[in-house]
Amino acid sequence: MKNLQIQIEVSTELYCKNPDSSELGRKIISTSIEMINEMGFESFTFKKLGIAINSPESSIYRYFKNKQTLLIYLTSWYWTWTEYRLVLATTNVKSPAERLNKCIEIITQPVEVDDDISYVNEVLLSEIIFSESLKAYHTKNVEEKNKIGSFKSYKSVVQRVSDIVMEINPLFEYPHMLISTVIEGAHQQKYFAEHLPALTDKIKDKNAITTFYKELINQTLNIK
Amino acid sequence: MKNLQIQIEVSTELYCKNPDSSELGRKIISTSIEMINEMGFESFTFKKLGIAINSPESSIYRYFKNKQTLLIYLTSWYWTWTEYRLVLATTNVKSPAERLNKCIEIITQPVEVDDDISYVNEVLLSEIIFSESLKAYHTKNVEEKNKIGSFKSYKSVVQRVSDIVMEINPLFEYPHMLISTVIEGAHQQKYFAEHLPALTDKIKDKNAITTFYKELINQTLNIK
DNA sequence: CAAAAACGATAGTAATACTATTATATTTGT
DNA sequence: ACAAATATAATAGTATTACTATCGTTTTTG
């Protein structure tokens, strides 16, 4: 059941040629995920990627307009995949509070096991999302990118979890604010723990961040 | 009382030559604040700044090693200044809950009036902090920058507000997480409201974000 | 008023983020 | 099986960015 193959569809606006459609395309995705993880998004370039996969830079440009679009592609893939995970984890769970709890776990924790089937390493990809995804939408051309649907899958995840919040507390005025605060917060806190520990607290166990945001939500929505 | 001049001291590690010490230095600061606001940090370059202030690019490099360091200088200035504002707003307020409330207002709202005395336009600077400051520490060399004290003033603000949280609820385990979540969250929500509204909620009045985070904190700490 | 420091003007470099061209290899429709 | 279409490799080239270096002139300061 765990290993059934699902096909992640990414909006056609996010690539020139679908990387899923060829060997080279898949190599571009899998290798870029590894490289961005190792060197960070700024240091990563198409030239370096070309050398790593033994293809000229110009071939990569046939798949992606530029490296920002590649990052958006990756985040889009991640959030589409994550929405599947949310659906899977919440179907047949009656209690909305329990469903919300499950969702918070999924959105606040990096992925720990790769399914080993596709060319996308989900563990490394989730690391990228946690540490680099905000660079996908913190640019001068956000609105343009947003207009062509670049952030649709992320927004969809926020909407889905917000819907559960509204189910629990229909009078709560800021469900989207709450959920995007939790998602972005969880990413940041992990980053702080690794690089700027003074901005966060001693992480006793690896679930501390999830625990914190669960509590935050339960208190805010008066659950239990 | 409002207009008494305070001298903001920025760590000497953050500049080559103190921009506060010369006409050119002050022009670099005031003009870069305007330009970063207008065009965003990515589009801003020392070459463009040089043209704007009618000085060669190389003169700017005599003050700042590079544009990232300039951004860190600006954020450092802002947080040092903000800590003064926090002190001013909380001295002689006995109730810690009331002090915390005041602090949340200050850290979640952009500045609205400039003191018109110094060469630093605080209104524009706070806009930069809200929309661009995360770029100051989201780089490959964060730890190196952190080691030389680049983020000291930001950490100091987080610490100060966390101390109030601990005063209110000494058993609360995650005061720094809570406060940095609120600061970063407020910045992001403002950005979302402007560029990606689906990730936030209808902002009825301009204090909606502050209201949201005040409530979040009050609920989390069981205040009132 | 002499020495030091700051500034302006100009030039130059390596890296980045692309675009363009053309020959070769591979796929695919019939 | 083969011609046509498509994909890729190889190479070259451009504009911009992020600097560094040099040097003559002005300004400051002890």
Short mmCIF file of C-alpha atoms (C1' of nucleotides) in Angstrom, two decimals, chain C residues 1-4, chain D residues 27-30:
data_model
loop_
_atom_site.label_atom_id
_atom_site.label_comp_id
_atom_site.label_asym_id
_atom_site.label_seq_id
_atom_site.Cartn_x
_atom_site.Cartn_y
_atom_site.Cartn_z
"C1'" DC C 1 51.00 73.65 6.46
"C1'" DA C 2 52.63 69.01 5.83
"C1'" DA C 3 51.04 64.28 6.19
"C1'" DA C 4 47.36 61.28 6.13
"C1'" DT D 27 39.81 67.28 1.90
"C1'" DT D 28 40.71 66.75 6.60
"C1'" DT D 29 43.44 67.05 10.67
"C1'" DG D 30 47.22 67.12 13.96
#
